[in-house]
Amino acid sequence: MVFSSITFLFAFLPIVLLVYYISPRFLKNFVLMLFSLLFYAWGEPKYVFVMIASILVGYIGGIMVDKFMCKDNVKMAKLAVVMSVVINLGVLFFFKYFDFFADTINNIPSINIKTLGLELPIGISFYTFQILSYTVDVYRDKAKCQKNIINLAAYITLFPQLIAGPIVRYETVAEQLDVRKESIDDFGEGVRRFILGLGKKVLIANMAGEIVDSISKLSANDNTVVLAWISAIAFSIQIYFDFSGYSDMAIGLGRMFGFKFLENFDYPYISKSITEFWRRWHISLSTWFRDYVYIPLGGNRCGKVKTLRNIFIVWLLTGIWHGAAWNFVIWGIYYFVLLTVEKMWLGKWIEKMPKLVSHIYALFFINLGWVIFAYDKLPALKTAVFNMFGLNGLAFANDTTMFYLISYGMFLLIAFVAATPFPKKLVAKFMDKMSNKSEVASGLIESVVLIGMAVLSVAFLAGEAFNPFLYFRF
């Protein structure tokens, strides 16, 4: 089940909200846990037991760490952390990476490891990282051990962020799990944020995805260099509005139930460097790797060589985290190289560049990075990159190119502008002027716009079958 589905919008969500709000306070976390398990089991009933087992490992690990730390037995507490981490990462490896590992090793003569062909449990990368951060934070004394297994399970299974994040750390919601107050204002803000995310997903990401899908089906005679770039740009738009839209919906849903999740995106496509881009894109993931991998390895406090080693490890793991395929390994190393070049040499030059030049520089490499990300088959990746740079003998442009430019050029331009803070600032300025004249009028206008966006999104969902979520495969 996905947020942008008729079943979720008109059946699951209304029922959850009704049951949640009529339940007494002491049952609310149980209600969320129960419906979250149902939400997950809707698509993958057999893998819900894998998640429950992971929760139990995290729960027992936290209890053991707390017990040993109270006795000042740091050695045993550290062992409990290691065991929890090894078991959870072992489960992640088994389901997500075993076949990739086996296929790679099988390239060596006389070795033939049988692959398992297992389906990937949805969201396993996200909830595994949440369990790991919980156990480690208890050890670091950054979070108190949660002795109520229902509360811990509610945190890990919480359906708004279960499938595709953001990665919500236990320390940021620990207090909210025990004590939170729902309000009409928070609920209204949650609805507003959810509708904006739904609009991003349905009205922009899906359309961009259809452009990518359409171009991918063109014959070599119809395809061109320009179309290869249009496809790449459309995918960049699709993945941003798909993932940031999902994050908006997750944050909005959390707000409806009294939770306040941290932001996950901060207009990444306005970045003027790759370093800035990764401060703005998937913030919950990049900060997770910083706090749980980069800094524990020594960060930048141990000389240039080890700093480069630490950056390499982080970006290799970041690539692998996204998927069990060589393109994700290449994608991680690609960003390691770019970030290293900026850190060691190019950063000073970027600061002196005109903003337009540095912005074009960043977008060029970000866009190329998404091409690497998009193709998990290396031959297809090679073809896509060669097409973009005219190395496959494609014409630069043709009549088909003009058709796509005329049909989708305005949409791509509007989508690009929508990925910047400009629309938000424009709307805020307009609403501010309206509120000075009449608060009732400004509130009415905002309500009409949101209702219109919701109705339009539902109409698109009802009439179209193309509704993928790119990050579901992670």
XYZ file of C-alpha atoms in Angstrom:
474
model
C 0.000 0.000 0.000
C 1.295 3.451 -0.897
C 0.186 6.855 0.341
C -0.821 7.888 -3.156
C -3.431 5.191 -3.566
C -7.207 5.288 -3.393
C -7.219 2.480 -0.827
C -4.948 4.386 1.546
C -6.639 7.757 1.107
C -10.255 6.649 1.419
C -10.107 3.492 3.537
C -6.952 2.891 5.567
C -6.170 6.472 6.686
C -9.726 7.451 7.725
C -10.117 4.232 9.733
C -6.747 4.687 11.479
C -7.521 8.294 12.365
C -10.969 7.375 13.697
C -9.726 4.494 15.860
C -6.705 6.472 17.044
C -8.651 9.522 18.176
C -11.406 7.593 19.956
C -8.851 5.409 21.773
C -7.778 6.318 25.317
C -4.280 7.750 25.731
C -2.708 4.535 27.036
C -3.823 2.629 23.914
C -2.745 5.120 21.225
C 0.730 3.674 20.660
C -0.743 0.175 20.535
C -3.262 1.331 17.918
C -0.474 2.881 15.818
C 1.649 -0.254 16.103
C -1.250 -2.522 15.162
C -2.307 -0.501 12.129
C 1.330 -0.011 11.083
C 1.837 -3.778 11.043
C -1.359 -4.105 9.001
C -0.091 -1.389 6.631
C 3.167 -3.304 6.126
C 1.485 -6.716 5.884
C -0.895 -5.378 3.223
C 1.831 -5.723 0.615
C 4.157 -8.277 2.224
C 2.445 -10.400 4.898
C 5.273 -12.927 5.165
C 7.955 -10.274 5.770
C 6.118 -8.661 8.662
C 7.596 -11.456 10.806
C 11.100 -10.446 9.723
C 10.411 -6.934 10.949
C 8.950 -8.207 14.241
C 12.060 -10.334 14.775
C 14.280 -7.293 14.124
C 12.243 -5.276 16.631
C 12.723 -7.999 19.259
C 16.475 -8.017 18.635
C 16.584 -4.232 19.028
C 14.423 -4.346 22.153
C 16.486 -7.068 23.859
C 19.697 -5.329 22.782
C 18.566 -2.044 24.338
C 17.576 -3.802 27.596
C 20.948 -5.574 27.783
C 22.919 -2.404 27.047
C 21.000 -0.483 29.710
C 21.466 -3.261 32.262
C 25.215 -3.486 31.739
C 25.723 0.288 31.648
C 23.881 0.595 34.986
C 26.442 -1.852 36.400
C 29.315 0.110 34.775
C 30.153 -2.964 32.720
C 31.061 -1.100 29.541
C 32.685 -4.134 27.945
C 29.523 -6.246 28.113
C 27.367 -3.266 27.063
C 29.558 -2.830 24.008
C 29.247 -6.546 23.261
C 25.441 -6.257 23.448
C 25.547 -3.380 20.956
C 27.794 -5.354 18.627
C 25.499 -8.387 18.773
C 22.417 -6.280 18.007
C 24.196 -4.561 15.121
C 25.587 -7.806 13.692
C 22.219 -9.605 13.829
C 20.271 -6.752 12.233
C 22.898 -6.112 9.563
C 23.048 -9.869 9.000
C 19.320 -9.943 8.264
C 19.718 -6.941 5.931
C 22.629 -8.629 4.130
C 20.766 -11.922 3.789
C 17.721 -10.416 2.105
C 19.273 -7.516 0.219
C 22.852 -8.429 -0.641
C 23.329 -12.204 -0.570
C 22.431 -12.763 -4.221
C 24.550 -9.791 -5.316
C 27.485 -11.168 -3.325
C 26.942 -14.668 -4.704
C 26.700 -13.469 -8.320
C 29.920 -11.487 -7.879
C 31.822 -14.387 -6.320
C 30.490 -16.766 -8.970
C 32.558 -14.886 -11.570
C 35.588 -16.639 -10.088
C 36.223 -19.962 -11.896
C 35.199 -23.145 -10.035
C 32.978 -21.233 -7.590
C 29.223 -21.668 -7.842
C 27.212 -20.285 -4.914
C 23.500 -20.880 -5.340
C 21.468 -17.677 -5.302
C 18.267 -17.514 -3.272
C 16.079 -15.289 -5.446
C 14.420 -13.711 -2.409
C 12.201 -10.669 -2.735
C 13.463 -7.628 -0.861
C 11.361 -6.772 2.220
C 10.031 -3.255 1.608
C 11.648 -0.579 3.758
C 14.158 -2.954 5.389
C 17.033 -0.501 4.887
C 15.087 2.232 6.677
C 13.797 0.336 9.688
C 17.119 -1.492 10.161
C 18.922 1.839 10.460
C 16.350 3.041 12.995
C 16.870 -0.056 15.151
C 20.642 0.337 14.942
C 20.521 4.005 15.938
C 18.286 3.157 18.914
C 20.682 0.566 20.346
C 23.760 2.736 19.766
C 22.099 5.815 21.286
C 21.177 3.859 24.421
C 24.849 2.856 24.701
C 25.961 6.456 24.164
C 23.457 7.628 26.778
C 21.817 9.871 24.173
C 18.521 8.055 24.637
C 16.899 6.206 27.520
C 16.206 2.515 27.146
C 12.586 1.931 26.117
C 11.344 -0.856 28.367
C 7.823 -0.793 26.938
C 8.052 -2.992 23.858
C 4.798 -1.580 22.470
C 6.256 1.932 22.462
C 9.470 0.764 20.798
C 7.532 -1.240 18.213
C 5.289 1.768 17.550
C 8.424 3.853 16.861
C 9.964 1.336 14.465
C 6.768 0.328 12.663
C 5.177 3.804 12.547
C 3.583 3.630 9.107
C 4.120 7.267 8.033
C 7.889 6.706 7.874
C 8.113 2.911 7.733
C 8.416 2.290 4.002
C 10.687 5.050 2.695
C 11.693 7.241 5.599
C 12.702 9.769 6.615
C 15.001 7.855 8.972
C 13.588 8.985 12.303
C 16.030 8.552 15.181
C 14.681 7.354 18.463
C 16.173 10.266 20.426
C 14.129 12.775 18.385
C 10.771 11.113 19.131
C 11.419 9.360 22.465
C 9.580 11.976 24.477
C 6.775 12.162 21.929
C 6.227 8.398 22.220
C 5.598 8.735 25.952
C 3.964 12.167 26.070
C 2.467 14.004 23.121
C -0.525 16.226 22.647
C -2.519 16.253 19.450
C -4.153 19.538 18.505
C -6.414 20.913 15.794
C -3.599 23.217 14.629
C -1.134 20.341 14.318
C -3.706 18.180 12.568
C -4.496 20.975 10.111
C -0.799 21.541 9.424
C -0.392 17.804 8.917
C -3.218 17.715 6.381
C -1.745 20.719 4.549
C 1.695 19.108 4.384
C 0.259 15.775 3.268
C -1.696 17.373 0.419
C 1.393 19.271 -0.772
C 3.372 16.027 -0.768
C 0.598 14.196 -2.589
C 0.543 16.942 -5.234
C 4.317 16.706 -5.661
C 4.085 12.973 -6.131
C 1.019 12.668 -8.336
C 1.055 15.880 -10.376
C 4.804 16.247 -10.960
C 6.771 13.067 -10.185
C 4.380 10.754 -12.027
C 4.330 12.992 -15.101
C 8.129 13.207 -15.141
C 8.267 9.423 -14.777
C 6.023 8.984 -17.782
C 8.415 11.126 -19.848
C 11.343 8.922 -18.807
C 9.356 5.765 -19.539
C 8.231 7.056 -22.930
C 11.734 8.038 -24.087
C 13.163 4.702 -22.908
C 10.831 2.913 -25.352
C 11.985 4.896 -28.422
C 13.918 3.111 -31.125
C 17.508 4.080 -31.917
C 16.275 5.888 -35.036
C 13.934 8.106 -33.033
C 16.226 8.717 -30.064
C 18.661 11.654 -30.006
C 21.307 13.277 -27.825
C 18.846 15.969 -26.781
C 16.238 13.364 -25.851
C 18.822 11.531 -23.738
C 19.327 14.764 -21.777
C 15.578 15.367 -21.533
C 15.175 11.863 -20.104
C 17.975 12.472 -17.588
C 16.506 15.814 -16.508
C 13.028 14.292 -16.230
C 14.394 11.522 -14.009
C 16.101 14.101 -11.792
C 12.742 15.834 -11.444
C 10.928 12.551 -10.866
C 13.199 11.298 -8.095
C 13.175 14.635 -6.258
C 9.418 15.146 -6.293
C 8.800 11.432 -5.706
C 10.998 11.214 -2.635
C 10.510 14.703 -1.214
C 6.762 14.326 -1.831
C 6.784 11.067 0.115
C 8.752 12.756 2.926
C 6.228 15.605 2.993
C 3.373 13.115 3.260
C 5.221 11.206 6.002
C 5.886 14.395 7.978
C 2.260 15.462 7.492
C 0.898 12.094 8.632
C 3.176 12.145 11.649
C 1.859 15.596 12.544
C -1.728 14.298 12.387
C -0.830 11.789 15.102
C 1.082 14.281 17.229
C 4.638 13.504 16.024
C 7.048 16.114 14.704
C 9.606 14.579 12.367
C 12.687 16.459 11.210
C 12.873 17.771 7.645
C 14.442 15.525 5.020
C 14.932 17.937 2.083
C 15.943 21.569 1.792
C 15.661 22.512 -1.899
C 18.712 20.452 -2.991
C 18.584 21.608 -6.629
C 19.486 25.193 -5.714
C 22.899 23.966 -4.520
C 26.059 25.550 -5.877
C 28.295 22.592 -5.064
C 28.068 18.853 -4.533
C 28.927 19.347 -0.871
C 25.971 21.690 -0.454
C 23.723 19.271 -2.355
C 24.367 16.536 0.203
C 23.559 18.903 3.021
C 20.149 19.420 1.431
C 19.274 15.982 -0.032
C 17.959 13.081 2.108
C 19.183 14.831 5.231
C 18.182 11.992 7.556
C 20.420 9.515 5.681
C 23.486 11.741 5.269
C 23.387 12.790 8.952
C 22.921 9.124 9.980
C 26.097 8.098 8.162
C 27.902 11.147 9.564
C 26.977 10.395 13.182
C 27.160 6.594 13.157
C 29.970 5.902 10.669
C 32.061 8.957 9.716
C 32.562 10.469 13.183
C 33.162 7.102 14.962
C 35.840 6.347 12.344
C 37.571 9.593 13.305
C 35.922 12.039 10.927
C 38.382 14.683 9.759
C 40.389 14.655 12.992
C 43.012 12.097 11.995
C 44.938 13.508 9.029
C 44.214 13.760 5.318
C 44.811 10.111 4.421
C 42.480 8.716 7.086
C 39.945 11.460 6.417
C 39.835 10.358 2.775
C 39.531 6.753 3.931
C 36.581 7.690 6.146
C 34.857 9.610 3.357
C 35.398 6.678 0.998
C 33.886 4.202 3.465
C 30.866 6.433 4.052
C 30.148 6.886 0.359
C 30.777 3.269 -0.525
C 28.269 2.307 2.180
C 25.863 5.027 1.031
C 25.922 3.598 -2.479
C 25.495 0.016 -1.287
C 22.701 1.050 1.102
C 20.637 2.180 -1.886
C 20.789 -1.126 -3.678
C 22.528 -4.425 -4.383
C 23.882 -3.619 -7.848
C 27.156 -2.319 -9.252
C 25.646 0.953 -10.416
C 25.004 1.899 -6.774
C 28.622 1.081 -5.912
C 29.726 3.274 -8.829
C 27.281 5.984 -7.721
C 28.754 5.999 -4.210
C 32.338 6.161 -5.514
C 31.291 8.868 -7.994
C 30.176 11.104 -5.129
C 33.263 10.209 -3.096
C 35.438 11.500 -5.956
C 33.390 14.680 -6.424
C 33.279 15.488 -2.717
C 36.990 14.758 -2.306
C 37.880 17.015 -5.225
C 35.760 19.805 -3.743
C 37.154 19.294 -0.247
C 40.795 19.179 -1.325
C 40.985 21.571 -4.279
C 37.873 22.834 -6.009
C 35.980 24.214 -3.007
C 37.910 27.495 -2.919
C 37.349 28.034 -6.647
C 33.633 27.320 -6.373
C 33.264 30.050 -3.745
C 34.785 32.554 -6.195
C 32.688 31.457 -9.182
C 29.652 33.472 -10.254
C 26.573 31.872 -8.663
C 25.110 30.935 -12.044
C 28.293 29.106 -13.070
C 28.591 27.189 -9.797
C 24.903 26.332 -9.948
C 25.236 24.946 -13.502
C 28.332 23.005 -12.410
C 26.435 21.396 -9.509
C 23.337 20.563 -11.572
C 25.437 18.994 -14.328
C 27.106 16.519 -11.979
C 23.944 15.915 -9.938
C 22.069 15.103 -13.130
C 24.811 12.766 -14.325
C 24.783 11.109 -10.910
C 21.079 10.337 -11.247
C 21.734 8.643 -14.575
C 24.186 6.312 -12.822
C 21.595 5.775 -10.093
C 18.769 4.986 -12.513
C 20.269 2.018 -14.401
C 21.057 -1.084 -12.346
C 22.222 -2.936 -15.459
C 25.682 -1.759 -16.505
C 25.146 -2.188 -20.287
C 22.022 -0.007 -20.063
C 23.947 2.539 -17.984
C 26.744 2.651 -20.548
C 24.225 3.169 -23.365
C 22.468 5.993 -21.487
C 25.709 7.867 -20.741
C 27.042 7.372 -24.271
C 23.741 8.648 -25.690
C 24.021 11.838 -23.612
C 27.458 12.614 -24.980
C 26.814 11.584 -28.583
C 29.046 8.509 -28.464
C 26.481 6.048 -29.861
C 26.036 7.735 -33.233
C 22.666 9.296 -32.379
C 21.515 12.412 -34.180
C 21.686 15.561 -32.083
C 17.973 16.276 -32.638
C 15.104 15.345 -34.965
C 11.334 15.674 -35.337
C 10.729 13.421 -32.321
C 12.922 15.736 -30.266
C 10.812 18.721 -31.274
C 7.655 16.821 -30.349
C 8.952 16.174 -26.821
C 10.196 19.741 -26.422
C 6.840 21.171 -27.487
C 4.835 18.650 -25.468
C 6.840 18.640 -22.252
C 9.166 21.642 -22.328
C 6.825 23.879 -20.332
C 6.134 21.130 -17.790
C 9.866 20.555 -17.204
C 10.429 24.288 -16.777
C 7.562 24.608 -14.283
C 8.802 21.537 -12.403
C 12.303 22.990 -12.207
C 10.978 26.248 -10.794
C 8.796 24.271 -8.354
C 11.973 22.610 -7.026
C 13.227 26.016 -5.824
C 12.032 28.203 -2.918
C 10.606 30.761 -5.399
C 6.973 29.464 -5.429
C 6.918 29.237 -1.629
C 8.223 32.774 -1.259
C 5.769 34.059 -3.860
C 2.822 32.384 -2.153
C 3.970 33.582 1.283
C 4.239 37.149 0.009
C 0.781 36.981 -1.547
C -0.769 35.424 1.554
C 0.885 38.030 3.741
C -0.684 40.817 1.702
C -4.037 39.077 1.790
C -3.894 38.510 5.545
C -3.223 42.198 6.071
C -6.485 42.880 4.263
C -8.467 39.953 5.602
C -7.311 36.866 7.501
C -10.548 35.119 6.622
C -9.981 35.725 2.914
C -6.368 34.487 3.045
C -7.412 31.354 4.929
C -10.218 30.707 2.466
C -7.895 31.083 -0.528
C -5.378 28.662 0.975
C -8.128 26.129 1.739
C -9.535 26.358 -1.794
C -6.061 25.851 -3.324
C -5.336 22.831 -1.105
C -8.728 21.265 -1.776
C -8.238 21.841 -5.501
C -4.808 20.180 -5.369
C -6.230 17.231 -3.435
C -9.151 16.780 -5.830
C -6.870 17.028 -8.861
C -4.436 14.507 -7.372
C -7.223 12.034 -6.627
C -8.610 12.497 -10.147
C -5.182 11.654 -11.593
C -4.890 8.614 -9.322
C -8.311 7.367 -10.316
C -7.552 7.650 -14.011
C -3.956 6.424 -14.221
C -2.116 3.191 -13.424
C 1.389 4.780 -13.506
C 2.130 5.436 -9.835
C 5.542 4.082 -8.786
C 7.509 5.019 -5.667
C 11.201 4.909 -6.548
C 12.498 4.523 -2.999
C 10.318 1.482 -2.269
C 13.085 -0.740 -3.573
C 15.429 0.350 -0.773
